[in-house]
Amino acid sequence: MYSTTRATMTLLGAAVAGLLIWVATRLNDHTTGGYWAVYGLIAAAGLTMALSQLFGGWTKWGWPMMSATVLLLGFLPALIAGGWIILGHQPHPNWFRNHVLAWSGDLGIRGFVQDMAEYVSVIAFGLGLTFGFTFDTTGPRRATVDEPAPATTTTPAMHDGAADEPVARERRGGFLRRREPVRTGDRDT
C-alpha cells in the first residue's frame, strides 16, 4: 500500500505541476508583473513535486515540519544565487534589475548571469523544489508511557547462591574443596 500511495501522490503532483506550467504559458511574461507571475507559477510547480513526495509518505508518515537547517544551509544559498539570476533577467529595467546587473559586472559574473537567461524557468522550478525539500515529517507520534519509579526496599536483597558455585578452574583442576556457607548478617544461606 505504501508504494501505491506514493505512486498516486507522485502522479497527482506531476499533474498539478503540469497544470501550473501550462497556466504559466498562458501569461504574458513581457511585463514585469507577468514575468514574476510566470516564474512564480513555475516555482510553485517545483514545490508541488516536493510536497507530493512528502504527502505520499516518502519519509515517515508523520506531521510535516520545516527543517531550519535545510532552510538555512540548503534553500537560502540557492535562493540567493537563483534569485540573483531571475532578478537580472526581468524584462524592463528597474532598481533591482539595474543593481543586480551592475553588481554582477563588479563581481565579474555578468557574463554568467546573462548566459543563464535561457534557464530562468529551470532555476525557478529548482527553487520551488528546493523549498519543498525544507519540509520533512517527524514520524508517527507514539503515546509515551511514564515508567514507574524504582521501588525502594528496606529489606536486604536475597542472595541466590550463584556466586558460591565453583568456577570452571575449580571444577577442572580437581581442587574442589568444601565451602563454608556464606553469612550475610545474622542469616545463613
mmCIF file of C-alpha atoms in Angstrom:
data_model
loop_
_atom_site.group_PDB
_atom_site.id
_atom_site.type_symbol
_atom_site.label_atom_id
_atom_site.label_comp_id
_atom_site.label_asym_id
_atom_site.label_seq_id
_atom_site.Cartn_x
_atom_site.Cartn_y
_atom_site.Cartn_z
ATOM 1 C CA MET A 1 0.000 0.000 0.000
ATOM 2 C CA TYR A 2 2.920 2.347 0.712
ATOM 3 C CA SER A 3 4.194 2.240 -2.868
ATOM 4 C CA THR A 4 0.668 2.637 -4.271
ATOM 5 C CA THR A 5 0.055 5.732 -2.159
ATOM 6 C CA ARG A 6 3.397 7.211 -3.097
ATOM 7 C CA ALA A 7 2.873 6.477 -6.783
ATOM 8 C CA THR A 8 -0.584 8.042 -6.699
ATOM 9 C CA MET A 9 0.695 11.171 -4.961
ATOM 10 C CA THR A 10 3.608 11.443 -7.406
ATOM 11 C CA LEU A 11 1.194 11.238 -10.339
ATOM 12 C CA LEU A 12 -1.087 13.816 -8.719
ATOM 13 C CA GLY A 13 1.887 16.097 -8.035
ATOM 14 C CA ALA A 14 3.089 15.795 -11.631
ATOM 15 C CA ALA A 15 -0.408 16.561 -12.907
ATOM 16 C CA VAL A 16 -0.740 19.667 -10.720
ATOM 17 C CA ALA A 17 2.796 20.791 -11.659
ATOM 18 C CA GLY A 18 1.986 20.299 -15.330
ATOM 19 C CA LEU A 19 -1.206 22.312 -14.918
ATOM 20 C CA LEU A 20 0.704 25.142 -13.227
ATOM 21 C CA ILE A 21 3.285 25.189 -16.010
ATOM 22 C CA TRP A 22 0.532 25.191 -18.637
ATOM 23 C CA VAL A 23 -1.129 28.156 -16.910
ATOM 24 C CA ALA A 24 2.270 29.889 -16.905
ATOM 25 C CA THR A 25 2.465 29.518 -20.693
ATOM 26 C CA ARG A 26 -0.816 31.451 -20.995
ATOM 27 C CA LEU A 27 0.589 34.524 -19.243
ATOM 28 C CA ASN A 28 2.467 37.371 -20.871
ATOM 29 C CA ASP A 29 5.980 37.476 -19.428
ATOM 30 C CA HIS A 30 6.947 40.639 -21.341
ATOM 31 C CA THR A 31 5.802 42.813 -18.439
ATOM 32 C CA THR A 32 7.436 42.810 -15.035
ATOM 33 C CA GLY A 33 4.244 41.612 -13.323
ATOM 34 C CA GLY A 34 3.701 38.878 -15.908
ATOM 35 C CA TYR A 35 7.342 37.826 -15.634
ATOM 36 C CA TRP A 36 7.018 37.283 -11.885
ATOM 37 C CA ALA A 37 3.653 35.547 -12.280
ATOM 38 C CA VAL A 38 5.097 33.097 -14.831
ATOM 39 C CA TYR A 39 8.175 32.233 -12.793
ATOM 40 C CA GLY A 40 6.189 32.152 -9.570
ATOM 41 C CA LEU A 41 3.887 29.521 -11.102
ATOM 42 C CA ILE A 42 6.882 27.520 -12.302
ATOM 43 C CA ALA A 43 8.396 27.681 -8.804
ATOM 44 C CA ALA A 44 5.028 26.534 -7.419
ATOM 45 C CA ALA A 45 5.209 23.561 -9.795
ATOM 46 C CA GLY A 46 8.567 22.567 -8.269
ATOM 47 C CA LEU A 47 7.149 22.980 -4.773
ATOM 48 C CA THR A 48 4.199 20.777 -5.756
ATOM 49 C CA MET A 49 6.542 17.975 -6.801
ATOM 50 C CA ALA A 50 8.422 18.080 -3.491
ATOM 51 C CA LEU A 51 5.233 18.181 -1.444
ATOM 52 C CA SER A 52 3.749 15.263 -3.391
ATOM 53 C CA GLN A 53 6.597 13.119 -2.091
ATOM 54 C CA LEU A 54 6.122 14.391 1.432
ATOM 55 C CA PHE A 55 2.398 13.749 1.470
ATOM 56 C CA GLY A 56 2.845 10.463 -0.357
ATOM 57 C CA GLY A 57 4.581 9.052 2.666
ATOM 58 C CA TRP A 58 8.068 9.419 1.249
ATOM 59 C CA THR A 59 9.538 9.810 4.685
ATOM 60 C CA LYS A 60 7.919 8.649 7.897
ATOM 61 C CA TRP A 61 4.156 9.242 7.793
ATOM 62 C CA GLY A 62 4.290 11.884 10.490
ATOM 63 C CA TRP A 63 3.341 15.526 10.799
ATOM 64 C CA PRO A 64 5.079 17.836 8.322
ATOM 65 C CA MET A 65 7.535 20.302 9.796
ATOM 66 C CA MET A 66 10.145 22.651 8.407
ATOM 67 C CA SER A 67 13.814 21.849 8.887
ATOM 68 C CA ALA A 68 15.633 25.041 9.845
ATOM 69 C CA THR A 69 18.981 23.515 8.898
ATOM 70 C CA VAL A 70 17.876 22.663 5.367
ATOM 71 C CA LEU A 71 16.252 26.086 5.056
ATOM 72 C CA LEU A 72 19.406 27.933 6.121
ATOM 73 C CA LEU A 73 22.085 25.746 4.528
ATOM 74 C CA GLY A 74 20.229 24.402 1.500
ATOM 75 C CA PHE A 75 17.473 26.738 0.402
ATOM 76 C CA LEU A 76 18.756 30.229 1.273
ATOM 77 C CA PRO A 77 22.022 29.942 -0.718
ATOM 78 C CA ALA A 78 20.055 28.548 -3.679
ATOM 79 C CA LEU A 79 17.527 31.370 -3.327
ATOM 80 C CA ILE A 80 20.267 33.994 -3.328
ATOM 81 C CA ALA A 81 22.026 32.548 -6.386
ATOM 82 C CA GLY A 82 18.846 31.691 -8.303
ATOM 83 C CA GLY A 83 17.043 34.857 -7.274
ATOM 84 C CA TRP A 84 20.038 36.889 -8.421
ATOM 85 C CA ILE A 85 19.776 35.392 -11.906
ATOM 86 C CA ILE A 86 15.980 35.701 -12.033
ATOM 87 C CA LEU A 87 16.151 39.351 -10.909
ATOM 88 C CA GLY A 88 18.771 40.091 -13.548
ATOM 89 C CA HIS A 89 16.502 38.888 -16.369
ATOM 90 C CA GLN A 90 13.398 40.942 -15.702
ATOM 91 C CA PRO A 91 12.061 42.310 -18.986
ATOM 92 C CA HIS A 92 12.121 46.003 -18.065
ATOM 93 C CA PRO A 93 14.832 47.921 -16.242
ATOM 94 C CA ASN A 94 14.056 48.779 -12.642
ATOM 95 C CA TRP A 95 16.067 49.407 -9.481
ATOM 96 C CA PHE A 96 16.527 45.673 -8.709
ATOM 97 C CA ARG A 97 17.495 44.629 -12.224
ATOM 98 C CA ASN A 98 19.874 47.546 -12.684
ATOM 99 C CA HIS A 99 21.655 46.906 -9.393
ATOM 100 C CA VAL A 100 21.908 43.145 -9.913
ATOM 101 C CA LEU A 101 23.446 43.621 -13.354
ATOM 102 C CA ALA A 102 25.804 46.369 -12.102
ATOM 103 C CA TRP A 103 26.908 44.285 -9.118
ATOM 104 C CA SER A 104 27.309 41.239 -11.376
ATOM 105 C CA GLY A 105 29.660 43.299 -13.537
ATOM 106 C CA ASP A 106 31.589 44.407 -10.451
ATOM 107 C CA LEU A 107 31.913 40.773 -9.310
ATOM 108 C CA GLY A 108 32.944 39.591 -12.778
ATOM 109 C CA ILE A 109 29.935 37.269 -13.183
ATOM 110 C CA ARG A 110 27.779 39.348 -15.531
ATOM 111 C CA GLY A 111 28.543 37.074 -18.493
ATOM 112 C CA PHE A 112 27.468 34.046 -16.475
ATOM 113 C CA VAL A 113 24.263 35.768 -15.344
ATOM 114 C CA GLN A 114 23.451 36.705 -18.949
ATOM 115 C CA ASP A 115 24.219 33.163 -20.182
ATOM 116 C CA MET A 116 21.660 31.768 -17.742
ATOM 117 C CA ALA A 117 18.786 33.648 -19.455
ATOM 118 C CA GLU A 118 17.595 30.500 -21.229
ATOM 119 C CA TYR A 119 17.377 28.596 -17.962
ATOM 120 C CA VAL A 120 15.441 31.010 -15.771
ATOM 121 C CA SER A 121 12.428 28.674 -15.823
ATOM 122 C CA VAL A 122 14.577 25.732 -14.712
ATOM 123 C CA ILE A 123 16.061 27.843 -11.918
ATOM 124 C CA ALA A 124 12.571 28.889 -10.776
ATOM 125 C CA PHE A 125 11.394 25.246 -10.792
ATOM 126 C CA GLY A 126 14.511 24.218 -8.849
ATOM 127 C CA LEU A 127 13.955 26.936 -6.255
ATOM 128 C CA GLY A 128 10.406 25.726 -5.662
ATOM 129 C CA LEU A 129 11.636 22.138 -5.425
ATOM 130 C CA THR A 130 14.432 23.087 -3.029
ATOM 131 C CA PHE A 131 11.999 25.000 -0.839
ATOM 132 C CA GLY A 132 9.784 21.903 -0.747
ATOM 133 C CA PHE A 133 12.760 19.862 0.438
ATOM 134 C CA THR A 134 12.923 22.002 3.583
ATOM 135 C CA PHE A 135 9.868 20.128 4.823
ATOM 136 C CA ASP A 136 10.113 16.735 6.457
ATOM 137 C CA THR A 137 7.972 14.635 8.722
ATOM 138 C CA THR A 138 8.509 13.989 12.380
ATOM 139 C CA GLY A 139 7.485 10.363 12.238
ATOM 140 C CA PRO A 140 4.331 8.942 13.740
ATOM 141 C CA ARG A 141 3.581 10.133 17.208
ATOM 142 C CA ARG A 142 3.621 7.430 19.792
ATOM 143 C CA ALA A 143 1.983 7.504 23.159
ATOM 144 C CA THR A 144 4.557 7.848 25.872
ATOM 145 C CA VAL A 145 4.181 5.720 28.938
ATOM 146 C CA ASP A 146 5.548 7.043 32.173
ATOM 147 C CA GLU A 147 7.826 4.451 33.657
ATOM 148 C CA PRO A 148 7.167 3.732 37.312
ATOM 149 C CA ALA A 149 9.735 4.939 39.773
ATOM 150 C CA PRO A 150 12.028 2.193 41.017
ATOM 151 C CA ALA A 151 10.712 0.621 44.189
ATOM 152 C CA THR A 152 12.824 1.117 47.246
ATOM 153 C CA THR A 153 13.000 -1.803 49.628
ATOM 154 C CA THR A 154 14.012 -1.768 53.223
ATOM 155 C CA THR A 155 14.800 -5.484 53.320
ATOM 156 C CA PRO A 156 18.207 -6.629 52.080
ATOM 157 C CA ALA A 157 18.328 -8.343 48.697
ATOM 158 C CA MET A 158 18.279 -12.128 48.838
ATOM 159 C CA HIS A 159 21.420 -13.948 47.824
ATOM 160 C CA ASP A 160 20.711 -16.642 45.228
ATOM 161 C CA GLY A 161 23.951 -18.522 45.798
ATOM 162 C CA ALA A 162 25.242 -18.240 42.223
ATOM 163 C CA ALA A 163 28.443 -16.664 43.453
ATOM 164 C CA ASP A 164 29.028 -19.692 45.658
ATOM 165 C CA GLU A 165 29.141 -22.142 42.738
ATOM 166 C CA PRO A 166 32.612 -23.418 41.796
ATOM 167 C CA VAL A 167 34.264 -21.633 38.913
ATOM 168 C CA ALA A 168 35.484 -23.552 35.879
ATOM 169 C CA ARG A 169 39.075 -23.689 37.157
ATOM 170 C CA GLU A 170 37.961 -25.262 40.377
ATOM 171 C CA ARG A 171 35.898 -27.852 38.520
ATOM 172 C CA ARG A 172 38.700 -28.780 36.123
ATOM 173 C CA GLY A 173 41.589 -28.550 38.473
ATOM 174 C CA GLY A 174 40.165 -31.053 40.880
ATOM 175 C CA PHE A 175 40.745 -28.976 43.934
ATOM 176 C CA LEU A 176 37.073 -28.601 44.679
ATOM 177 C CA ARG A 177 37.030 -28.059 48.364
ATOM 178 C CA ARG A 178 34.230 -27.898 50.783
ATOM 179 C CA ARG A 179 32.905 -24.425 51.068
ATOM 180 C CA GLU A 180 31.584 -22.771 54.098
ATOM 181 C CA PRO A 181 28.134 -21.218 53.837
ATOM 182 C CA VAL A 182 28.135 -17.524 53.185
ATOM 183 C CA ARG A 183 26.988 -15.404 56.074
ATOM 184 C CA THR A 184 25.051 -12.233 55.441
ATOM 185 C CA GLY A 185 24.175 -10.501 58.596
ATOM 186 C CA ASP A 186 22.664 -12.947 61.079
ATOM 187 C CA ARG A 187 21.364 -15.385 58.469
ATOM 188 C CA ASP A 188 22.951 -18.470 56.948
ATOM 189 C CA THR A 189 22.349 -19.258 53.302
#
